[in-house]
mmCIF file of C-alpha atoms in Angstrom:
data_model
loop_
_atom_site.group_PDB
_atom_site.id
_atom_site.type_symbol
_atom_site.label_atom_id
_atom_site.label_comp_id
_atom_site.label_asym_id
_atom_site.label_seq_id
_atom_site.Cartn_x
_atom_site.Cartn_y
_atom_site.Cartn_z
ATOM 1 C CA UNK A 18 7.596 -16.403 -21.582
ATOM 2 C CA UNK A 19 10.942 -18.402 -21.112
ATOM 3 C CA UNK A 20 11.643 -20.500 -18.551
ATOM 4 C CA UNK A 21 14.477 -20.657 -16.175
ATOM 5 C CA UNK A 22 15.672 -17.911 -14.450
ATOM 6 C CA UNK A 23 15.567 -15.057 -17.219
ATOM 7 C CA UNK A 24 12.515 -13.879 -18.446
ATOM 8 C CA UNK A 25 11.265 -10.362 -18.264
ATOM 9 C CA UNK A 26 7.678 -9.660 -18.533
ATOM 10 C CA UNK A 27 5.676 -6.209 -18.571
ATOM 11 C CA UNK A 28 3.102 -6.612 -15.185
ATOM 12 C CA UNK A 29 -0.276 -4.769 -15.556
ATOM 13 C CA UNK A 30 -2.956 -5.227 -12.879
ATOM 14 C CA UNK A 31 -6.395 -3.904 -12.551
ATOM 15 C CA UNK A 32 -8.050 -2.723 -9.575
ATOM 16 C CA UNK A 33 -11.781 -3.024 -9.735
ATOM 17 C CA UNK A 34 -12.216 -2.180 -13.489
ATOM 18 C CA UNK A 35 -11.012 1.734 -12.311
ATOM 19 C CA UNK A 36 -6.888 1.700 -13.558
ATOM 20 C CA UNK A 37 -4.145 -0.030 -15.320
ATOM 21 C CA UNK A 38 -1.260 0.266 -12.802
ATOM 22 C CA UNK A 39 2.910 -0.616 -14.414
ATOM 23 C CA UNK A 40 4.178 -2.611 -11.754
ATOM 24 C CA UNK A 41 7.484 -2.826 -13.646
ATOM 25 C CA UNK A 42 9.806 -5.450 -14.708
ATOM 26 C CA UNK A 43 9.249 -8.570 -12.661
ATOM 27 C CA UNK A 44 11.979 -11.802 -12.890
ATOM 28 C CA UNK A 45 10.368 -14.569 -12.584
ATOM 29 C CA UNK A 46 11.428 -18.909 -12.821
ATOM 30 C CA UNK A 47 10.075 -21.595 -12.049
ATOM 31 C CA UNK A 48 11.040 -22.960 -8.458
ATOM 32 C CA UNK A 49 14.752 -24.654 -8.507
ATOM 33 C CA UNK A 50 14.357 -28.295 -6.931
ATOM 34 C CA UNK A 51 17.319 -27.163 -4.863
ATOM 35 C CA UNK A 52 15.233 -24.580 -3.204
ATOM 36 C CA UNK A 53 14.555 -25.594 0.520
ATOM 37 C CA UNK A 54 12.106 -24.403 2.697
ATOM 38 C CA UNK A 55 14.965 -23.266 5.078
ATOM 39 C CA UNK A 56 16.276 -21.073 2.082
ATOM 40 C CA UNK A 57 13.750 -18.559 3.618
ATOM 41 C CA UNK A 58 12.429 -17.300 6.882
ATOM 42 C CA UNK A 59 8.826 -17.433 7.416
ATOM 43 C CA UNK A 60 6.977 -14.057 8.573
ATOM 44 C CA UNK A 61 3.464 -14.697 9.652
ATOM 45 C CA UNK A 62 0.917 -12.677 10.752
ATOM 46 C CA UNK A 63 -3.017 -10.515 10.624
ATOM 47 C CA UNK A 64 -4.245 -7.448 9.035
ATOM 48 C CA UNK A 65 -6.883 -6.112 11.034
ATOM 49 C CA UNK A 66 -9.066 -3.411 11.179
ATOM 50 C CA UNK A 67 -9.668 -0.011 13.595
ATOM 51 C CA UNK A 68 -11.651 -2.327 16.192
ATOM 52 C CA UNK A 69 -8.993 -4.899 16.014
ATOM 53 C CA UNK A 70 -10.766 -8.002 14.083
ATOM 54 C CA UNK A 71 -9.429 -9.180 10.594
ATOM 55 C CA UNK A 72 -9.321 -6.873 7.750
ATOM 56 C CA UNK A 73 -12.091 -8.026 5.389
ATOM 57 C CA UNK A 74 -11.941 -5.990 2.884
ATOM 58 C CA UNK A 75 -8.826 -7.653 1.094
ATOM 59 C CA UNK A 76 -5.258 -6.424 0.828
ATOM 60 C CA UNK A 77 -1.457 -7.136 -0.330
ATOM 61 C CA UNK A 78 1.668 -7.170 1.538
ATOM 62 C CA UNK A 79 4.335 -4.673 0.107
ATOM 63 C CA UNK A 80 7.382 -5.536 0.871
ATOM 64 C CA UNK A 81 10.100 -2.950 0.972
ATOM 65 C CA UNK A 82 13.834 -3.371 1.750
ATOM 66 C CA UNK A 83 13.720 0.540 1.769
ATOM 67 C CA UNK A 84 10.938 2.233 3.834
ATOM 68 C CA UNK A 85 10.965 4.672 1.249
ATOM 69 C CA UNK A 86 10.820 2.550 -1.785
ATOM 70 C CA UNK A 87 8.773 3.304 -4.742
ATOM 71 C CA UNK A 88 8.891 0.146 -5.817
ATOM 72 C CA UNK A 89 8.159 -3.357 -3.791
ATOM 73 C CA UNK A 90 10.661 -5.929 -3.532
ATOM 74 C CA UNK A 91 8.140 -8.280 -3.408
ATOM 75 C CA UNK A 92 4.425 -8.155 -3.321
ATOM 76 C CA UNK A 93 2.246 -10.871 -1.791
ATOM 77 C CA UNK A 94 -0.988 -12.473 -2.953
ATOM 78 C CA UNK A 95 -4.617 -10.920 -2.044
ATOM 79 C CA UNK A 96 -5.011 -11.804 1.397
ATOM 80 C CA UNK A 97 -8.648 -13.450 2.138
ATOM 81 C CA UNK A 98 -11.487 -11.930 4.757
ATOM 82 C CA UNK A 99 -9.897 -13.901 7.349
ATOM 83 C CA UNK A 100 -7.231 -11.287 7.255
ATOM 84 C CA UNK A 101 -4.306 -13.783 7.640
ATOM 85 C CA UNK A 102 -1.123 -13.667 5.463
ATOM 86 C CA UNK A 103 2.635 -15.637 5.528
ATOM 87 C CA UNK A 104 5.277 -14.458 3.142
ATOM 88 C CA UNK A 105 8.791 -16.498 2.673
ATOM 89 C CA UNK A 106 11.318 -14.111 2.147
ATOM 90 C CA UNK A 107 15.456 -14.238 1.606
ATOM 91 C CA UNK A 108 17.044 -14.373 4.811
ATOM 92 C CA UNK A 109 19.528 -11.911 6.383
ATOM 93 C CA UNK A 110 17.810 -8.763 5.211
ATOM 94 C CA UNK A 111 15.436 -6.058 6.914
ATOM 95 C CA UNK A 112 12.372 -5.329 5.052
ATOM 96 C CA UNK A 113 9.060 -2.921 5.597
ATOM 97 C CA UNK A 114 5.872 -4.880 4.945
ATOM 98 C CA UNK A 115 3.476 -1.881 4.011
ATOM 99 C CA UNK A 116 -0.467 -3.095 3.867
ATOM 100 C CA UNK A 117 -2.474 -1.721 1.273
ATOM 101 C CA UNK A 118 -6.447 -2.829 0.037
ATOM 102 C CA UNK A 119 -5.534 -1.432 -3.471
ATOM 103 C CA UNK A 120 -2.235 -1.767 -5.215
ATOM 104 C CA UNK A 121 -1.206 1.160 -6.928
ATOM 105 C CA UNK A 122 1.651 3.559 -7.763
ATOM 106 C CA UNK A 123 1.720 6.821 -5.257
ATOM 107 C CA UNK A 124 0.031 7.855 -2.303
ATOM 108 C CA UNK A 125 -3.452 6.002 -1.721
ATOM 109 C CA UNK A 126 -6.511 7.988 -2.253
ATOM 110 C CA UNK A 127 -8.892 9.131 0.690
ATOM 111 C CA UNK A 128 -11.349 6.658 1.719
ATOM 112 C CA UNK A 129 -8.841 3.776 1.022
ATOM 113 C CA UNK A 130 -7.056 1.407 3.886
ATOM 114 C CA UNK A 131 -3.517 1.604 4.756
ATOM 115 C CA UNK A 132 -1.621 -0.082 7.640
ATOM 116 C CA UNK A 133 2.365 -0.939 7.916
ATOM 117 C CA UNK A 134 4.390 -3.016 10.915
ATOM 118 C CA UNK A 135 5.374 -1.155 13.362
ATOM 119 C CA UNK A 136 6.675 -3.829 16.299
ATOM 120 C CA UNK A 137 4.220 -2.949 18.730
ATOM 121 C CA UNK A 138 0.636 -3.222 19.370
ATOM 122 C CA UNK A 139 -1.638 -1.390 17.445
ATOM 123 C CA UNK A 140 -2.952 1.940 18.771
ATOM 124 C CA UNK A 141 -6.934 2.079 18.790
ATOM 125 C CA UNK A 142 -7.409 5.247 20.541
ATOM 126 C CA UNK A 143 -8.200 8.235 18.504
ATOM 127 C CA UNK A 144 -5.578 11.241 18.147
ATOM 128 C CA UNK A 145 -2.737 8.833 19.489
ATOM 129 C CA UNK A 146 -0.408 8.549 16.382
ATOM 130 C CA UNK A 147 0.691 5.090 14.971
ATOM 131 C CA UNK A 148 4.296 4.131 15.826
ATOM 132 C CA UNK A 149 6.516 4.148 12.537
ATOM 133 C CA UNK A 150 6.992 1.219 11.157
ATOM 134 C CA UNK A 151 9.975 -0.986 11.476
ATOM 135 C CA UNK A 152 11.791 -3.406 10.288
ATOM 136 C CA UNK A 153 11.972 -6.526 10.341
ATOM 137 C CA UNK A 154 14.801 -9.909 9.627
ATOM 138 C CA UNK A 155 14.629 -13.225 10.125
ATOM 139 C CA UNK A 156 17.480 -16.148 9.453
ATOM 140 C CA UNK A 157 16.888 -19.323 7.137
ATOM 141 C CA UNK A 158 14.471 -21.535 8.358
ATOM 142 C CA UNK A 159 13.520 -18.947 11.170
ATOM 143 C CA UNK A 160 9.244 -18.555 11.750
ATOM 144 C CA UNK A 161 8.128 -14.901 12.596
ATOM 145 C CA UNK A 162 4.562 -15.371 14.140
ATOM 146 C CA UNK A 163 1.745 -12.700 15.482
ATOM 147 C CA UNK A 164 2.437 -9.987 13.166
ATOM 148 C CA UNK A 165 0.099 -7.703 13.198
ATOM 149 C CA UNK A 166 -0.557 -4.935 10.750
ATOM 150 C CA UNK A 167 -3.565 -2.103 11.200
ATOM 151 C CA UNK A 168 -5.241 -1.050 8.374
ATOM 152 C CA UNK A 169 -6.467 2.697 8.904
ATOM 153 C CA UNK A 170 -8.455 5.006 6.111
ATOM 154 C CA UNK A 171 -6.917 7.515 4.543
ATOM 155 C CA UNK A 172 -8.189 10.988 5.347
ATOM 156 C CA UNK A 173 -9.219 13.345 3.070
ATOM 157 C CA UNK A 174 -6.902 15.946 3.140
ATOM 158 C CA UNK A 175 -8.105 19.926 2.124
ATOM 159 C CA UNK A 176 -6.072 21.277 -0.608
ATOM 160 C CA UNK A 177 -3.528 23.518 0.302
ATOM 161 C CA UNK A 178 -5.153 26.429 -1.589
ATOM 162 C CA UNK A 179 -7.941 26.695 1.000
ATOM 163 C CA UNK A 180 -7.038 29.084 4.036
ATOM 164 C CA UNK A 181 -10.234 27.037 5.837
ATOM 165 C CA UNK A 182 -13.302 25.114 5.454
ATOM 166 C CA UNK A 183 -14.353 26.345 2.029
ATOM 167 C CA UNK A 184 -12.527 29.673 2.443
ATOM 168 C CA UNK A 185 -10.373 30.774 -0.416
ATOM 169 C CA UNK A 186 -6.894 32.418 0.314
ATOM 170 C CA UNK A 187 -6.387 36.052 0.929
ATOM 171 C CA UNK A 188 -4.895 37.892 -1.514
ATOM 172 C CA UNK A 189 -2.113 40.635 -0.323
ATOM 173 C CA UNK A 190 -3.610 44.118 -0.170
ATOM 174 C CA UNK A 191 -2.100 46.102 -3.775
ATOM 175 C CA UNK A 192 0.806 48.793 -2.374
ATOM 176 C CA UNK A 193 1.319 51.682 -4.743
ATOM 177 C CA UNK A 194 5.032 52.305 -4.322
ATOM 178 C CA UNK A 195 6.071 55.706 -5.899
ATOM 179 C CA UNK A 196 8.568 55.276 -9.119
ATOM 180 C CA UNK A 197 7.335 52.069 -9.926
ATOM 181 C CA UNK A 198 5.294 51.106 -12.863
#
């Protein structure tokens, strides 16, 4: 590691003994004494769960300039079973902040917890869809307060190769066409 302002390193994390995930190329220095506090804006908030108390369990903040993004632009620290989290990010810019209790490349596996911010309040009621998230800016020096971000499961989906519960698809009936071999 080299220190300022241009060392690459290779980032591996592991979740729970179970994977190795590449997080990529990360640039990281050591904080510039010129750095202010009001070089950011400050965005915080709660990750809570279905009944609308803190999210236990544990999760990071993705951060996403692009709601579509692969790759985080920044990802926060584990956030603690009180559920609460503030981020200090560049100013000026929109960005997605995408919950997740397991960091990983790809869509998250059933049975795992998922929330983004969507700018509204978070809908409890069951078959009522979640808003799509939004984002959000702040200027230097600016506070964003009362985020909050619902973490929902992930449901298990059934494969597409099942016609229903446990049913296989139906093969087309064979057509004898004449001159045809």
């Amino acid at each position: 590691m080299q220190f300022p302002n241009r060392t690459l390193l290779r980032i591996f994390a592991i979740a729970g003994g179970q994977a190795v995930v590449d997080l990529g190329d990360i640039y990281v220095s050591t904080p510039r004494d010129e750095w202010k506090y009001t070089d950011f804006f400050t965005v915080r908030g709660t990750v809570i769960d279905k009944t609308g108390q803190p999210f236990t369990e544990g999760a990071w903040i993705l951060v996403n300039q692009n709601p579509v993004s692969r790759r985080p632009n920044f990802i926060s620290g584990k956030i603690s079973g009180d559920g609460q989290f503030e981020l200090h990010l560049p100013p000026g810019r929109p960005y997605y902040l995408i919950a997740k209790d397991v960091l990983g490349m790809g869509r998250p596996q059933p049975g795992r917890h998922v929330g983004a911010y969507t700018g509204s309040d978070p809908v409890f009621e069951q078959n009522k869809p979640e808003p799509k998230p939004i984002p959000l800016s702040g200027g230097a020096g600016e506070v964003i307060s009362d985020i909050r971000i619902l973490m929902i499961e992930v449901p298990d989906i059934p494969s597409q190769s099942q016609s229903g519960p446990g049913q296989p698809i139906k093969q087309p009936r064979k057509v004898d066409v004449p001159d045809m071999k």
